[in-house]
Tab-separated table of C-alpha atoms in Angstrom:
chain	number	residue	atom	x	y	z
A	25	UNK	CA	-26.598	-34.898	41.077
A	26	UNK	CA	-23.317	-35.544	42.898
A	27	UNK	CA	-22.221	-33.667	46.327
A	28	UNK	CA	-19.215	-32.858	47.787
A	29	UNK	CA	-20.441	-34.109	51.110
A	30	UNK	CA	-24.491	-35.025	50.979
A	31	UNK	CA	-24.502	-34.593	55.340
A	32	UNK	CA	-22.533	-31.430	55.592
A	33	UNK	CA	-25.148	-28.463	55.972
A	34	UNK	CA	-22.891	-26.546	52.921
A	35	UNK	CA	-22.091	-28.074	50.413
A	36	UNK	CA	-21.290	-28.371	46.581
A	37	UNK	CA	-23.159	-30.156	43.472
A	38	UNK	CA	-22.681	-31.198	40.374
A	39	UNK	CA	-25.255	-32.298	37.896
A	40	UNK	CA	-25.003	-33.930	34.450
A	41	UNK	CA	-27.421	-31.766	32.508
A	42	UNK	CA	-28.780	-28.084	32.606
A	43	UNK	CA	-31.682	-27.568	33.791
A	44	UNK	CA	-33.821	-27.070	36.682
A	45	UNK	CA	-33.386	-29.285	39.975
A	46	UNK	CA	-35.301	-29.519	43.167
A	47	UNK	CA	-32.825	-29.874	46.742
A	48	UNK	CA	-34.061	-31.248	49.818
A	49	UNK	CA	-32.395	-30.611	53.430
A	50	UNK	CA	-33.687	-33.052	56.018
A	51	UNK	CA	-33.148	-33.076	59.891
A	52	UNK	CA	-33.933	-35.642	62.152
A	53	UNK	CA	-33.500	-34.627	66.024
A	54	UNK	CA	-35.077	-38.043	67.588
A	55	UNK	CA	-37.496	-38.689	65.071
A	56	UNK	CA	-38.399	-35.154	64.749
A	57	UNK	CA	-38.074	-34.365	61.491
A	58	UNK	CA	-38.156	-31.008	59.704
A	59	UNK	CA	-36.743	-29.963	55.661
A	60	UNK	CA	-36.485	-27.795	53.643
A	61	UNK	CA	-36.025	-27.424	49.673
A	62	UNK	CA	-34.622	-25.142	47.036
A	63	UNK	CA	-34.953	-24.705	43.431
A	64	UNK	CA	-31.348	-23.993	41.325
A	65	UNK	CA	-31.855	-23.869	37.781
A	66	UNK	CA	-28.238	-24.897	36.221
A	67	UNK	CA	-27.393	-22.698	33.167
A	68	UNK	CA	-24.510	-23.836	30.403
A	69	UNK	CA	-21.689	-20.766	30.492
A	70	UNK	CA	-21.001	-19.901	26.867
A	71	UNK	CA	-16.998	-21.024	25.468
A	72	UNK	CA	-16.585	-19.124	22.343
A	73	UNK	CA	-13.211	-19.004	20.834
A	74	UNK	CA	-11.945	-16.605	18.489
A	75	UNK	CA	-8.649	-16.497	15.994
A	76	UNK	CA	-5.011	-16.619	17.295
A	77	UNK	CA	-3.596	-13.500	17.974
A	78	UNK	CA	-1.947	-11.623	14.499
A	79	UNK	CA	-0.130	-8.696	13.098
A	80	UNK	CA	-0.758	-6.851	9.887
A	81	UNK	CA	0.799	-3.829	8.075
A	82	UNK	CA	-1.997	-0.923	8.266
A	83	UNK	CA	-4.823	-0.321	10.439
A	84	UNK	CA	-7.596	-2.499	9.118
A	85	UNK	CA	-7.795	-6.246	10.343
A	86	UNK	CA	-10.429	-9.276	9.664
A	87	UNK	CA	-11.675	-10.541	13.319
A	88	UNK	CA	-12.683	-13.982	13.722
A	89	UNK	CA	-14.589	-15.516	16.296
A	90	UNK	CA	-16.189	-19.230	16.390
A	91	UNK	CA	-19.281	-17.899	18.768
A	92	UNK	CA	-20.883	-20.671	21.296
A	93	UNK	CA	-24.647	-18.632	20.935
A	94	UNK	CA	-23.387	-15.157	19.601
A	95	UNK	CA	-22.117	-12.002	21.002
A	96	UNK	CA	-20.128	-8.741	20.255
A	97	UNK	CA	-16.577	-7.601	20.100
A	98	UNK	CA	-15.102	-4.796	22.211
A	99	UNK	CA	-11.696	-3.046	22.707
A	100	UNK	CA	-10.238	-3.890	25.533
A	101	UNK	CA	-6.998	-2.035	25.342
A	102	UNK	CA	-4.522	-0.468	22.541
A	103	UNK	CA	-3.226	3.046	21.800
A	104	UNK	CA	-6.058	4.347	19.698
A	105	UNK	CA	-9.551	3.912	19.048
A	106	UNK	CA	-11.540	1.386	16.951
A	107	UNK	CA	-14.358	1.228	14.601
A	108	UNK	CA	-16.152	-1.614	13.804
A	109	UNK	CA	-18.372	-2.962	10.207
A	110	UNK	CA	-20.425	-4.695	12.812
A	111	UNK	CA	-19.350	-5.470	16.565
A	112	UNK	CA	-22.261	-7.888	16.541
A	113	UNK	CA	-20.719	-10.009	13.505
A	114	UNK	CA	-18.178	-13.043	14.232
A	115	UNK	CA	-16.365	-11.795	11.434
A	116	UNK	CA	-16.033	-8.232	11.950
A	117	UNK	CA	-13.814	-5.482	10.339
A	118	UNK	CA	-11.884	-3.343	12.415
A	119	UNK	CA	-9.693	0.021	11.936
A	120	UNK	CA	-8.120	1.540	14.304
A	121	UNK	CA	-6.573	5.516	14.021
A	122	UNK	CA	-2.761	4.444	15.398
A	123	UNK	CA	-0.661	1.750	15.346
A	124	UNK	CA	0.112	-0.399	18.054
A	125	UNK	CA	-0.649	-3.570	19.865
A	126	UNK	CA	-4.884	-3.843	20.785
A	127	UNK	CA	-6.330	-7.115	22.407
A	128	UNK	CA	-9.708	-7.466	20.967
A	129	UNK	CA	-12.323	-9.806	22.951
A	130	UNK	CA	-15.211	-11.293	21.846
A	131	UNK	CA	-18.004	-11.145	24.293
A	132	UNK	CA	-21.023	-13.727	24.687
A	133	UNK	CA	-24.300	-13.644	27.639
A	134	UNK	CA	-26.817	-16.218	27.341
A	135	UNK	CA	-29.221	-13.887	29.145
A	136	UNK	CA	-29.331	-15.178	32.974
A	137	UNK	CA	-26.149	-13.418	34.286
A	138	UNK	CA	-23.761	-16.130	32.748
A	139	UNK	CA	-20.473	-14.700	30.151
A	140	UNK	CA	-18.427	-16.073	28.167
A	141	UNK	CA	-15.598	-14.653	26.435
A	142	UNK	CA	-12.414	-14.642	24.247
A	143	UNK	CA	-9.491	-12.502	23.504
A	144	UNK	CA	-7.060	-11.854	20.684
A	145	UNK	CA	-4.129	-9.801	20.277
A	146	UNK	CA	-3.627	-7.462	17.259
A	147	UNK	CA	-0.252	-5.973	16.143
A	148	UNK	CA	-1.049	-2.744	13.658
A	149	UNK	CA	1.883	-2.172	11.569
A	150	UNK	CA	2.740	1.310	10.163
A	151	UNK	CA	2.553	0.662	6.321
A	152	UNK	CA	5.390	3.434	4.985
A	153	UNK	CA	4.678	5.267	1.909
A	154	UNK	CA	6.441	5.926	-1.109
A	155	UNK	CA	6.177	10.148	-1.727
A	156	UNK	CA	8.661	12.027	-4.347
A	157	UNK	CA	9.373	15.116	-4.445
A	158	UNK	CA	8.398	16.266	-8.386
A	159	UNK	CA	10.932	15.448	-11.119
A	160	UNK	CA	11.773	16.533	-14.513
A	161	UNK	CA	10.685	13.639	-16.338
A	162	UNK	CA	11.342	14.124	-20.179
A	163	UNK	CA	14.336	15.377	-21.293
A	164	UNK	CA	17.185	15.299	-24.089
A	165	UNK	CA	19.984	12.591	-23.512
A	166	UNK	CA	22.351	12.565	-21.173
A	167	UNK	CA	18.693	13.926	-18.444
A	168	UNK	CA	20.201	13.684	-15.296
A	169	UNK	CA	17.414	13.400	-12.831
A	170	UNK	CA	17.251	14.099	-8.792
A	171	UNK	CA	15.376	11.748	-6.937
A	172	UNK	CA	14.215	13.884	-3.585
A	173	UNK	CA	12.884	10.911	-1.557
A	174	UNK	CA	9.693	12.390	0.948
A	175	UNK	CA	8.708	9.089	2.033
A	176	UNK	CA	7.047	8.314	5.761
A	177	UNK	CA	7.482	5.547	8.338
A	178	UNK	CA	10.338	4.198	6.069
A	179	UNK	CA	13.941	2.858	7.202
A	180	UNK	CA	15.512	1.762	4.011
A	181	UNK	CA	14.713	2.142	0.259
A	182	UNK	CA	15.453	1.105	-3.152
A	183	UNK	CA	15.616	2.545	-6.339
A	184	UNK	CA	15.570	0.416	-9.638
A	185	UNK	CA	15.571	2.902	-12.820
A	186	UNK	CA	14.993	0.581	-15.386
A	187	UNK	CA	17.957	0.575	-17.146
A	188	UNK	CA	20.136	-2.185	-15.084
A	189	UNK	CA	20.844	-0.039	-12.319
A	190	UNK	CA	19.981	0.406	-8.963
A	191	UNK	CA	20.415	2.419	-5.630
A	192	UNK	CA	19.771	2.057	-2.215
A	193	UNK	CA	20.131	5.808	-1.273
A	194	UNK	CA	17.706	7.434	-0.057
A	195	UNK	CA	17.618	10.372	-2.826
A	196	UNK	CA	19.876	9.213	-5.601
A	197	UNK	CA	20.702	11.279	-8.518
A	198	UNK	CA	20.512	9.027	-11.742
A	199	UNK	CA	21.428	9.880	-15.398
A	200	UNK	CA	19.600	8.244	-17.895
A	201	UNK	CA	20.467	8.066	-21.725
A	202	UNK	CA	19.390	7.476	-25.102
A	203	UNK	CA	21.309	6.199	-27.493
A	204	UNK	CA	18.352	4.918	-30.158
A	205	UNK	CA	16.853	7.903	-32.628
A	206	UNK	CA	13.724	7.374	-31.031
A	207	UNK	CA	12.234	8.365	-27.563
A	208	UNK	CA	12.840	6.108	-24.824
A	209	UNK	CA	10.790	4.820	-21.614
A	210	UNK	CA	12.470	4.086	-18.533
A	211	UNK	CA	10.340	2.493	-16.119
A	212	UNK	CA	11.453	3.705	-12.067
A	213	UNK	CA	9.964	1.952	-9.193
A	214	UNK	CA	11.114	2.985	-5.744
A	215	UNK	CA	10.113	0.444	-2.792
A	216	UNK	CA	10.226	1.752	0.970
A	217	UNK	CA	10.063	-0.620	3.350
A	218	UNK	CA	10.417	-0.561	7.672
A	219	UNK	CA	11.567	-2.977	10.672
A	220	UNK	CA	7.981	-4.587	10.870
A	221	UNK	CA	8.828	-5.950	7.150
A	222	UNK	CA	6.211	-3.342	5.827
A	223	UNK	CA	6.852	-2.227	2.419
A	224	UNK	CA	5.254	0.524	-0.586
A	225	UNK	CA	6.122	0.642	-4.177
A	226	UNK	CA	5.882	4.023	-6.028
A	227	UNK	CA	6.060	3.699	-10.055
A	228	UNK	CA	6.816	6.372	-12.224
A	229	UNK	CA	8.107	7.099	-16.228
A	230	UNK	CA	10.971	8.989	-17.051
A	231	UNK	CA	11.332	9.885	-21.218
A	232	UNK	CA	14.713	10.229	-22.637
A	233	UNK	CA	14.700	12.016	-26.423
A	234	UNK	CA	17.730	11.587	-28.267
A	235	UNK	CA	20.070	14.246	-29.272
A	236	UNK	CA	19.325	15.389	-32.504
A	237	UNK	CA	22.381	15.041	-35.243
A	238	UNK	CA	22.090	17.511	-37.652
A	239	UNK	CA	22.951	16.706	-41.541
A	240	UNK	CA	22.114	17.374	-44.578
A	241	UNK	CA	23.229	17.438	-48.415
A	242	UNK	CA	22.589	20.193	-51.200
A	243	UNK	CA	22.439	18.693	-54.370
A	244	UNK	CA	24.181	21.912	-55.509
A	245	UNK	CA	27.379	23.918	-54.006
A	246	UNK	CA	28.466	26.292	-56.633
A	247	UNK	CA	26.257	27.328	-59.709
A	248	UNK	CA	25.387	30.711	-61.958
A	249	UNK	CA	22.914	33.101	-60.534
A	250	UNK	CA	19.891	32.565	-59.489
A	251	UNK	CA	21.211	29.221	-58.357
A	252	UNK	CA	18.101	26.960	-57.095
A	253	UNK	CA	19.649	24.566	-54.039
A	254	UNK	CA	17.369	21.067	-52.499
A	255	UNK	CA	18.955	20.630	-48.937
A	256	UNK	CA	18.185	16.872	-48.370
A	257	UNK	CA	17.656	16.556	-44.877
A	258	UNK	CA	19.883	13.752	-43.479
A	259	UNK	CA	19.362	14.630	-39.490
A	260	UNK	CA	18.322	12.050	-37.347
A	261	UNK	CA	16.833	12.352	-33.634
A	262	UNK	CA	15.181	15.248	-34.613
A	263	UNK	CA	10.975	16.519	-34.772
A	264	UNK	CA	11.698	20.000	-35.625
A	265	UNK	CA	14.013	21.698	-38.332
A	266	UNK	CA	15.123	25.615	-39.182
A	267	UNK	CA	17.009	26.839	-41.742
A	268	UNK	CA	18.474	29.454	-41.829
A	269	UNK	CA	20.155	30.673	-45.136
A	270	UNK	CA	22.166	32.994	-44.987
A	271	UNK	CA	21.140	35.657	-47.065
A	272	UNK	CA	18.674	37.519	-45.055
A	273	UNK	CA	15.671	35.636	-46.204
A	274	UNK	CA	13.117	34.273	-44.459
A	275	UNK	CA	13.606	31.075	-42.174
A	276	UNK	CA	12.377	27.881	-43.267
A	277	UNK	CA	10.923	24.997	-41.133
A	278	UNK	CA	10.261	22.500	-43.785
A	279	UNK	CA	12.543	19.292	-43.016
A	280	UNK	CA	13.989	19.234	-46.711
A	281	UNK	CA	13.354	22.837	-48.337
A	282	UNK	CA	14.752	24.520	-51.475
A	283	UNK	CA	16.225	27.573	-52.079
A	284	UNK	CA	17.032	29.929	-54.823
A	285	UNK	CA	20.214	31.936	-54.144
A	286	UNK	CA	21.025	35.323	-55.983
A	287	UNK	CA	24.160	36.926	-56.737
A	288	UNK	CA	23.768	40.755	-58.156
A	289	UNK	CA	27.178	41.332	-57.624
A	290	UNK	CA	29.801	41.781	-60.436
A	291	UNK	CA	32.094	38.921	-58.561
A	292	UNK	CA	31.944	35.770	-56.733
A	293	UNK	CA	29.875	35.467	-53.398
C-alpha cells in the first residue's frame, strides 16, 4: 500500500491488488501508546466499452458493447422510445418509434456499489418511401401514362422508364410506344431519396400492345352469283378479328373466314 502522507491523521492509499487490507493508526504521547485499525476491502470498478457512435437510415440499429463482467443497456435520451431484443445482451437490437439522435449507454455493477459504464450516440434516419398513385398500366401504343408521385420523407426523385429515358420530376407524364407486333414490357423504377442520403426504390411494369394494322386479301373480287370469297387475313398486331360483310349477314370472328355472296337481282351489285 502507498499513502499520500503515512503521519497525517487523513489520508489517501493506494494498493496494487483488490482485495481486502487491514490499516493501523498508532499514537504515541510519551510512550503512551494507543491504535486503532480498519478493514477496506478494495473492489476493481468495471471499464466496459461499447461501439463508436453511428447513424443509420430507419429505426432499427445493432448495439455493441465489449462488457468488462456484463450489464444492460438503457436510453438515456432521444425523441422517442426504445425497445430492446434483450437489454441484457452486448449485442442488442434496438427500435425506436421516431427518428432522431438517442445516446444509448451500456451499464455494468459488480455488485458492491461500484458502476461502470459506456455511451454511444445513435442517429435514426427517416428512410423515405416510394408510394404511386395507381396507373393504367397496359395499353395500345402511343399509352401515355401519369406518374402521381405519393411518396413520404422524400426531397428529390427519379424516374427511369425503361426505354432510355428518364425524369427527375416529381410526377412525370411519360409516353411509351410499341413499335414491334408483339406486346412489350417496360420495366419503371422510381428511386426517392432525402438529405440524410436515405433512399427507396419502387418497381413496377407497364405493357404496351401494338396497334393493330388491318389487311387482308380476297382471292375473289368480282364473280357470278353465289360467288364464294376466302378473305386471307394479312393484319398484324392484332388478337381479335370481325368481319363484317356487308350484306346483312351475320358477323364473323374467325381470323381468315369465307363467304358466299348472293346477287338475286336482275343487274350488277
Amino acid at each position: 500500500a502507498t499513502f499520500a502522507d503515512a503521519n497525517a491523521p487523513n489520508s489517501a492509499v493506494s494498493v496494487d491488488s483488490y482485495g481486502q487490507y487491514t490499516f493501523v493508526w498508532k499514537e504515541d504521547n510519551k510512550s503512551c501508546l494507543d491504535s486503532a485499525q480498519v478493514n477496506i476491502t478494495f473492489v476493481r470498478v468495471p471499464i466496459p466499452k461499447v461501439m463508436e457512435d453511428a447513424s443509420i437510415c430507419g429505426n432499427k440499429m445493432l448495439l455493441v458493447a465489449f462488457p468488462d463482467i456484463g450489464g444492460t443497456w438503457q436510453k438515456t435520451s432521444g425523441p422517442g422510445s426504445a425497445v430492446y431484443d434483450d437489454a441484457a445482451s452486448d449485442s442488442a437490437l434496438v427500435t425506436v418509434d421516431l427518428p432522431g439522435k438517442y445516446v444509448f449507454t451500456w451499464f455494468e455493477d459488480n455488485g458492491h456499489g461500484c458502476e461502470g459504464h459506456d455511451a454511444v450516440t445513435i442517429d435514426f434516419y427517416p428512410i423515405p418511401e416510394a408510394i404511386l398513385a395507381p396507373v393504367d398500366t397496359l395499353g395500345c401504343t402511343p399509352h401515355e401514362v401519369v406518374f402521381a408521385n405519393q411518396s413520404t420523407n422524400t426531397e428529390s426523385y427519379f424516374w427511369d422508364f425503361g426505354d432510355g429515358m428518364a425524369s427527375s420530376d416529381a410526377s412525370p407524364t411519360h409516353i411509351f410506344e410499341n413499335l414491334t407486333p408483339a406486346l412489350r414490357k417496360y420495366k419503371v423504377s422510381h428511386i426517392v431519396s432525402n438529405s440524410f442520403g436515405c433512399a427507396d426504390t419502387l418497381l413496377l411494369n407497364i405493357w404496351v400492345a401494338p396497334s393493330p394494322n388491318a389487311n387482308f386479301k380476297p382471292n375473289k373480287i368480282k364473280g357470278c352469283s353465289p360467288l364464294t370469297v376466302s378473305f386471307i387475313n394479312q393484319s398484324s398486331g392484332a388478337a381479335s378479328y370481325s368481319w363484317n360483310f356487308g350484306d346483312s349477314s351475320a358477323v364473323s370472328y374467325d381470323p381468315s373466314p369465307t363467304h358466299i355472296f348472293t346477287n338475286n337481282n336482275d343487274y350488277v351489285t
